[in-house]
């Protein structure tokens, strides 16, 4: 498939995103695309297509979701940011698939993790907060920057409690931590993952298990941190020992704590904002990389929240 075909997409779906959003008419003539419409829209559409073509020439995949994202950047006068999406393999899965950042926000998030000892990644569902953190943890382990990977979550979830689930404590915890298991298994492969778990190199446990420990030479991820209390967050952050890196992820729009409790994530971001070697990266609905409808759902709930305020 040549570059033009990749640009147009299957059944011209990529081109269709540009023409629909900008109210343009497109005609493909040989190896060129002719756009017809308002002058400003034609210029904008041409810039987007030219930048997408550059991505394709550099070996980047382009689908309708990425086209829509690049179009948003161009509308805000940030066309130059599209080139930032080139390259930057974070990790490679057990099956050889390259994991790359899909948005500028994700790129910034990864850079914050590289350049700081502690990073807070805050944003709505689907922005890749946890998955990218796990990818960075695996990359650090494989390059021998750390000796262990530790992943943890507070035991608070959407109105339910672990006690409602059947089985012993491990049975209760396993489904609750499943997203973390899935990401690690994809990156290490099931067999290697099982061996690393058995050796204690990978540890996945509820946040309460962290109390009283010192975690050295480890990449530590606290997921769903919006559901920590201030006391839990302080306890967690002070577990860090020599040679460790910490990533804290959460969505402040989905706090499941009782109404009178302040989210430890919200509090930590405020009090630690000016501390050196701590990075804070706020992802937005634009960084959602799940189904395109997820972005619209996130935006609808944000609008509803603003109206209520």
XYZ file of C-alpha atoms in Angstrom:
309
model
C 0.000 0.000 0.000
C 1.525 3.355 -0.988
C 1.591 6.517 1.114
C -1.502 8.057 -0.510
C -3.604 4.977 0.153
C -2.512 4.962 3.804
C -3.369 8.647 4.006
C -6.848 8.149 2.556
C -7.546 5.142 4.765
C -9.788 2.155 4.213
C -12.664 3.256 1.959
C -11.278 6.820 2.277
C -12.355 6.978 5.948
C -9.364 9.133 6.978
C -10.083 11.671 4.249
C -13.746 11.538 5.225
C -12.961 12.760 8.748
C -11.260 15.882 7.351
C -13.958 16.666 4.787
C -16.848 16.174 7.236
C -15.299 18.233 10.019
C -14.291 21.103 7.711
C -17.277 20.926 5.314
C -15.041 20.253 2.320
C -15.408 18.311 -0.895
C -12.447 16.123 -1.870
C -11.506 14.660 -5.217
C -8.658 12.185 -5.564
C -6.929 12.658 -8.903
C -4.081 10.228 -9.472
C -1.513 10.854 -6.758
C -3.079 14.093 -5.507
C -6.070 15.217 -3.460
C -8.046 18.315 -4.449
C -10.033 20.069 -1.708
C -12.929 22.420 -2.401
C -14.646 24.699 0.119
C -14.079 27.876 2.113
C -10.533 29.147 1.684
C -9.635 28.945 5.395
C -11.016 25.406 5.656
C -9.143 24.296 2.521
C -5.861 25.667 3.914
C -6.453 23.968 7.255
C -7.376 20.663 5.606
C -4.307 20.802 3.387
C -2.025 21.410 6.391
C -3.526 18.453 8.231
C -3.149 16.114 5.251
C 0.436 17.254 4.647
C 1.373 16.593 8.272
C -0.376 13.225 8.278
C 1.567 12.299 5.160
C 4.799 13.159 6.989
C 3.774 10.806 9.811
C 3.102 8.018 7.315
C 6.434 8.567 5.570
C 8.131 8.131 8.958
C 6.404 4.796 9.430
C 3.638 5.946 11.769
C 0.182 4.370 11.632
C -2.672 6.730 10.791
C -6.312 5.908 11.450
C -9.447 8.031 11.735
C -8.902 8.584 15.482
C -5.431 10.005 14.873
C -6.754 12.103 11.975
C -9.404 13.620 14.256
C -6.752 14.323 16.911
C -4.418 16.014 14.418
C -7.325 18.070 13.116
C -8.010 19.360 16.642
C -4.364 20.360 17.028
C -4.452 22.193 13.701
C -7.631 24.067 14.645
C -5.829 25.401 17.712
C -2.853 26.509 15.649
C -0.665 23.676 16.947
C 0.097 22.015 13.638
C 3.780 21.790 14.569
C 2.828 19.489 17.471
C 1.795 16.793 14.993
C 5.461 16.124 14.221
C 5.987 15.292 17.923
C 4.018 12.096 17.359
C 6.850 10.619 15.282
C 8.913 7.833 16.839
C 9.495 7.189 20.513
C 9.006 3.453 21.098
C 8.351 3.048 24.831
C 8.198 -0.732 25.018
C 7.769 -3.838 22.892
C 5.190 -6.477 23.779
C 5.966 -10.182 24.009
C 4.533 -10.545 20.491
C 6.813 -7.844 19.078
C 4.295 -4.990 18.878
C 5.818 -1.548 19.410
C 4.147 0.633 22.035
C 4.248 4.355 21.217
C 2.592 7.494 22.527
C -0.485 8.417 20.511
C -0.942 12.001 21.681
C 1.227 14.977 22.614
C -0.108 14.731 26.173
C 1.043 11.123 26.417
C 4.480 12.131 25.114
C 4.747 14.752 27.856
C 3.634 12.200 30.462
C 6.352 9.759 29.403
C 8.977 12.515 29.445
C 7.918 13.487 32.979
C 8.390 9.865 34.078
C 11.851 9.761 32.493
C 12.970 13.024 34.079
C 11.494 12.846 37.601
C 11.637 10.446 40.544
C 7.942 10.890 41.382
C 5.252 11.638 38.797
C 1.526 12.226 39.176
C -0.438 11.305 36.046
C -3.961 12.715 36.240
C -6.652 12.398 33.604
C -9.918 10.800 32.504
C -10.513 7.177 31.573
C -8.868 5.961 28.384
C -5.870 8.301 28.355
C -3.359 5.486 28.937
C -2.219 6.683 32.385
C -1.797 3.216 33.876
C -0.788 1.353 30.725
C 2.000 3.790 29.842
C 3.248 3.730 33.441
C 3.410 -0.079 33.300
C 5.257 0.138 29.956
C 7.813 2.477 31.502
C 8.172 0.146 34.490
C 8.835 -2.840 32.224
C 11.348 -0.811 30.162
C 13.167 0.237 33.367
C 13.268 -3.372 34.573
C 14.537 -4.754 31.263
C 17.272 -2.110 31.135
C 18.212 -3.007 34.752
C 17.450 0.448 36.120
C 15.293 -1.244 38.789
C 15.156 -4.723 40.300
C 11.422 -4.956 41.031
C 8.069 -3.741 39.746
C 5.457 -3.010 42.385
C 1.876 -2.122 41.480
C -0.780 -1.225 44.003
C -4.294 0.180 44.325
C -6.402 1.437 47.250
C -9.228 -0.971 48.122
C -12.088 1.378 47.278
C -14.174 0.902 44.145
C -17.395 2.417 42.746
C -19.655 1.762 45.742
C -18.622 -1.868 46.259
C -16.264 -3.488 48.762
C -13.886 -6.433 48.410
C -15.890 -8.299 51.068
C -18.764 -8.686 48.616
C -16.602 -10.825 46.335
C -16.371 -14.628 46.798
C -13.277 -16.541 47.976
C -10.252 -15.758 50.134
C -8.324 -12.475 50.065
C -6.301 -13.401 46.953
C -9.487 -14.398 45.107
C -11.062 -11.076 46.092
C -8.057 -9.018 45.026
C -7.316 -10.731 41.676
C -10.271 -9.384 39.631
C -9.826 -5.967 41.233
C -6.214 -5.779 39.997
C -6.923 -7.446 36.631
C -6.056 -4.379 34.459
C -2.533 -4.434 35.917
C -2.162 -8.182 35.351
C -3.308 -7.829 31.743
C -0.808 -5.067 30.924
C 2.126 -6.991 32.429
C 1.174 -10.242 30.703
C 1.000 -8.459 27.353
C 4.466 -6.956 27.816
C 6.304 -9.921 29.376
C 4.346 -12.838 27.938
C 2.317 -15.159 30.164
C 5.145 -17.588 30.936
C 7.759 -14.963 31.833
C 5.162 -13.012 33.802
C 4.317 -16.097 35.887
C 8.015 -16.716 36.634
C 8.585 -13.100 37.695
C 5.530 -13.193 39.967
C 6.769 -16.461 41.526
C 10.223 -14.964 42.162
C 8.680 -11.848 43.729
C 10.194 -9.594 41.062
C 6.680 -8.394 40.164
C 4.413 -7.619 43.087
C 0.769 -6.595 42.786
C -1.068 -5.893 46.032
C -3.623 -3.632 47.753
C -2.257 -0.363 49.125
C -2.663 -1.521 52.739
C 0.144 -4.051 52.146
C 2.635 -1.203 51.651
C 2.491 0.045 55.243
C 5.719 -0.279 57.202
C 7.868 -1.196 54.191
C 10.799 0.509 52.476
C 10.692 -0.027 48.706
C 14.190 0.289 47.223
C 15.441 -0.228 43.636
C 11.861 -0.584 42.446
C 9.478 0.994 39.955
C 6.330 1.588 41.991
C 2.927 2.446 40.508
C -0.062 3.533 42.574
C -3.157 3.209 40.394
C -6.650 4.680 41.027
C -5.006 7.070 43.477
C -8.049 9.353 43.565
C -9.453 6.837 46.061
C -6.652 7.261 48.599
C -7.102 9.355 51.715
C -4.548 12.012 52.629
C -3.091 9.649 55.229
C -2.789 6.754 52.767
C -1.099 8.934 50.160
C 1.469 10.205 52.674
C 2.101 6.635 53.831
C 2.614 5.463 50.257
C 4.929 8.267 49.153
C 7.138 7.814 52.208
C 7.710 4.114 51.387
C 10.128 5.070 48.609
C 13.725 3.979 49.122
C 17.012 4.446 47.253
C 16.997 3.786 43.516
C 13.212 3.785 43.197
C 10.845 5.615 40.878
C 7.176 6.266 41.667
C 4.236 6.936 39.336
C 0.837 7.827 40.815
C -2.164 7.707 38.477
C -5.780 8.698 38.971
C -8.907 10.419 37.695
C -10.160 13.184 39.961
C -13.606 13.047 38.337
C -14.164 9.495 39.612
C -13.545 9.682 43.362
C -15.357 6.873 45.228
C -14.466 7.968 48.763
C -17.251 8.867 51.221
C -18.425 12.456 50.768
C -16.597 13.831 53.805
C -13.163 12.450 52.826
C -10.671 14.513 50.802
C -8.940 12.647 47.978
C -5.293 12.034 48.815
C -4.439 12.551 45.144
C -6.044 15.992 45.010
C -4.317 16.994 48.248
C -0.889 15.669 47.169
C -0.956 17.461 43.828
C -1.624 20.729 45.649
C 0.973 20.418 48.420
C 3.734 18.871 46.292
C 3.356 21.089 43.221
C 6.590 23.014 43.857
C 8.756 20.156 45.127
C 11.797 19.489 42.937
C 11.995 16.099 41.182
C 8.216 15.652 41.361
C 6.385 15.928 38.037
C 2.674 16.539 37.592
C 1.141 15.730 34.211
C -2.523 16.449 33.529
C -3.987 14.549 30.587
C -7.278 15.685 29.055
C -10.157 14.303 27.025
C -8.033 14.980 23.927
C -5.622 12.267 25.099
C -8.303 9.559 25.191
C -7.114 6.710 22.971
C -9.929 4.212 23.428
C -13.000 4.142 21.176
C -13.684 7.674 19.813
C -17.027 7.619 21.640
C -15.172 7.523 24.988
C -13.858 11.044 24.310
C -17.400 12.278 23.689
C -18.641 10.576 26.887
C -15.872 12.182 28.943
C -16.666 15.611 27.493
C -20.398 15.193 28.133
C -19.800 14.405 31.804
C -17.399 17.359 32.104
C -20.049 19.683 30.684
C -22.624 18.296 33.090
C -20.256 18.830 36.030
C -19.616 22.444 35.035
C -23.341 23.127 34.682
C -24.010 21.772 38.179
C -21.236 23.939 39.624
